[in-house]
C-alpha positions as a Markdown table, in Angstrom:
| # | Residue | x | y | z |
|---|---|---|---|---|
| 1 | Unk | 0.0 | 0.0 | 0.0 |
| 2 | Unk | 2.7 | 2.1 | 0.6 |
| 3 | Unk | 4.1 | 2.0 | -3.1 |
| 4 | Unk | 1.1 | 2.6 | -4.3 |
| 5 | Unk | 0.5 | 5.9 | -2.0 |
| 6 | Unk | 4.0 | 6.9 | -3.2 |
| 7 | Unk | 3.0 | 6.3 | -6.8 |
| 8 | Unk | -0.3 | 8.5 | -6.8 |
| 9 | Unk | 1.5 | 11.2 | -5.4 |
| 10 | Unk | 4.5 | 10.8 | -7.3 |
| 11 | Unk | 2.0 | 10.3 | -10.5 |
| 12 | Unk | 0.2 | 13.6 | -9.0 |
| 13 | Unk | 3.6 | 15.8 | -8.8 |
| 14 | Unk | 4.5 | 15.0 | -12.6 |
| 15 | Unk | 1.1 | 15.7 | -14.0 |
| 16 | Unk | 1.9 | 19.1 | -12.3 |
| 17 | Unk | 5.7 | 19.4 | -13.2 |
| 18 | Unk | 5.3 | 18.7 | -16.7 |
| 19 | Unk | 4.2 | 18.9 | -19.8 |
| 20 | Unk | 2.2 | 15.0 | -20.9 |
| 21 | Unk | 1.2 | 13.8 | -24.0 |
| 22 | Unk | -2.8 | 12.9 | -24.4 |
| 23 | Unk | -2.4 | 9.3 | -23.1 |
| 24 | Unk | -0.2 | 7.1 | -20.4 |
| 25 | Unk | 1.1 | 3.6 | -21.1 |
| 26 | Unk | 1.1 | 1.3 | -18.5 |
| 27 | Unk | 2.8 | -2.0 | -18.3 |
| 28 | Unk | 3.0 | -5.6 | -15.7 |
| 29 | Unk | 0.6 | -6.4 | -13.4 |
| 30 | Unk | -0.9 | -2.9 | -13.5 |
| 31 | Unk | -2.3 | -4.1 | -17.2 |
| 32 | Unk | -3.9 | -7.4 | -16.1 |
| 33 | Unk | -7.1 | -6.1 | -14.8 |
| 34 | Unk | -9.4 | -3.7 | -17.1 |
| 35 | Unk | -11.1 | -2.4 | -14.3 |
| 36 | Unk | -7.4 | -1.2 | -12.4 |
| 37 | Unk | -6.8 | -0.1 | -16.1 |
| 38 | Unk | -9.4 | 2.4 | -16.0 |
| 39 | Unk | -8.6 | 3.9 | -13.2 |
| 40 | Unk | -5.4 | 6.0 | -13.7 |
| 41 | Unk | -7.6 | 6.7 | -16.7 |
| 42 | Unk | -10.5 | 8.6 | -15.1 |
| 43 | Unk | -8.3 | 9.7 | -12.2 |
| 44 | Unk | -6.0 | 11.7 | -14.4 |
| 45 | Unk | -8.3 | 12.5 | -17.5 |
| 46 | Unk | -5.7 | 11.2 | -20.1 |
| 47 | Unk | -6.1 | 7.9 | -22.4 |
| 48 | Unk | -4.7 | 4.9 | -21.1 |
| 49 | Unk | -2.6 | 2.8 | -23.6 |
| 50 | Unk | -2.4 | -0.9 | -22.3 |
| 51 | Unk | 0.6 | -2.6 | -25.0 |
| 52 | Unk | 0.5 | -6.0 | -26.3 |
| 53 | Unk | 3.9 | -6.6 | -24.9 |
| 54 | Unk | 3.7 | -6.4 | -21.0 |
| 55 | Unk | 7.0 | -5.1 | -19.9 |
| 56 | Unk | 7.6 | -1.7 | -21.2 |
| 57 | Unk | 10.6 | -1.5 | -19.7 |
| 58 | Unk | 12.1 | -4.3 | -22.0 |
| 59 | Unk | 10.7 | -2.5 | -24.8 |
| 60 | Unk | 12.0 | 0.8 | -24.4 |
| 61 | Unk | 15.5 | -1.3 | -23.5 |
| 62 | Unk | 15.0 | -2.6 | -27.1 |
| 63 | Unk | 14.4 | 0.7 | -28.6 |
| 64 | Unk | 17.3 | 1.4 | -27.0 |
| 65 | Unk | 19.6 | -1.0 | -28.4 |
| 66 | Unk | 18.2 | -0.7 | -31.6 |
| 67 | Unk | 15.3 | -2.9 | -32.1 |
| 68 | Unk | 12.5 | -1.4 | -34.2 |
| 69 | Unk | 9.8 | -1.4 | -31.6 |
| 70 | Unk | 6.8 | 0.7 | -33.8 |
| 71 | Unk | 4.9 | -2.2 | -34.2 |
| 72 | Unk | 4.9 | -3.3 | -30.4 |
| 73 | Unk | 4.8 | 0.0 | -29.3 |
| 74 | Unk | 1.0 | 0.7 | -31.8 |
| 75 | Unk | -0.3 | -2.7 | -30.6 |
| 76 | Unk | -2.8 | -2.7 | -27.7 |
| 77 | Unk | -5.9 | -1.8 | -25.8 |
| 78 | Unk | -7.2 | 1.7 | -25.5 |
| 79 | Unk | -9.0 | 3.0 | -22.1 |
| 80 | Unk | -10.9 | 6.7 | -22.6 |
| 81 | Unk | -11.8 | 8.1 | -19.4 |
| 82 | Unk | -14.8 | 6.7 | -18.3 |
| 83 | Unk | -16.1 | 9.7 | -16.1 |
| 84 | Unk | -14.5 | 12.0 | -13.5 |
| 85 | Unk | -12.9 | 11.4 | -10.8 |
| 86 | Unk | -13.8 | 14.1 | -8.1 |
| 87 | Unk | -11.4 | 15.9 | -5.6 |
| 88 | Unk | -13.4 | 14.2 | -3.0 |
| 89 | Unk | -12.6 | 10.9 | -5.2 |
| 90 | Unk | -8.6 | 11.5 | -4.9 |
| 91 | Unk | -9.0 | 13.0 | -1.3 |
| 92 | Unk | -11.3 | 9.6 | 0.1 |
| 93 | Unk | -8.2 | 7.3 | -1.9 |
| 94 | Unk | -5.8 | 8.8 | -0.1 |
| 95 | Unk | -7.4 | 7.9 | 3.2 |
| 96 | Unk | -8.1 | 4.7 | 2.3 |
| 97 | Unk | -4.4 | 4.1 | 1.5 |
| 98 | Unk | -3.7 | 5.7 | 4.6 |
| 99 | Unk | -5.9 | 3.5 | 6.8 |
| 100 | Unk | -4.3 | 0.6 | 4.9 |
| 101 | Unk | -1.1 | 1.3 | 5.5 |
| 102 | Unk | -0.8 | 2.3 | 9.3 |
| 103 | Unk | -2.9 | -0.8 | 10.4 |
| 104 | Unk | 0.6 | -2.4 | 10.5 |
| 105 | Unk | 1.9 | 0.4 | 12.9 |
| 106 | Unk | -1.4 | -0.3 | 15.2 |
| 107 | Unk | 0.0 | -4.3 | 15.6 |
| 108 | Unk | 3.4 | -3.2 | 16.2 |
């Protein structure tokens, strides 16, 4: 729970740092469930892009080394954002991750 505190407010900080395209690709684990795949979709109002190939990361290494990766990279699933998600939304998830987290402390 606590990675996953640290990545909405880590996600939160760069959608205010910088400039993002229209969409977000996400990759592993994250990918496997189209209902967790719509989230970061409505959460941030941008397009998800769910790839063909599951690890990203070995992509882009690819790319990297040389590999033509166009063809990997256009394969996949598109999420729209499927509503909004409210302030209230974002401000009652970050409680719940909250109370997750520190019931550890409480047994401790």
């Amino acid at each position: 729970m606590k990675a996953c505190r640290v990545d909405t407010r880590l996600m939160s900080a760069v959608l205010r740092a910088v400039q993002l395209g229209a969409g977000i690709s996400i990759d592993g684990g994250f990918q496997q469930n189209c209902c967790v795949a719509q989230f970061p979709d409505s959460a941030s109002g941008r397009g998800i892009r769910v790839p063909c190939m599951q690890e990203l990361t070995a992509l882009g290494l690819a790319g990297l080394c040389g590999v033509d990766i166009e063809s990997a990279e256009e394969a996949g699933e598109a999420f729209v954002p499927a509503g909004e998600v409210s302030d209230d939304d974002h401000q009652h998830f970050a409680r719940a991750l909250d109370c997750a987290s520190g019931w550890q402390d409480s047994w401790l």
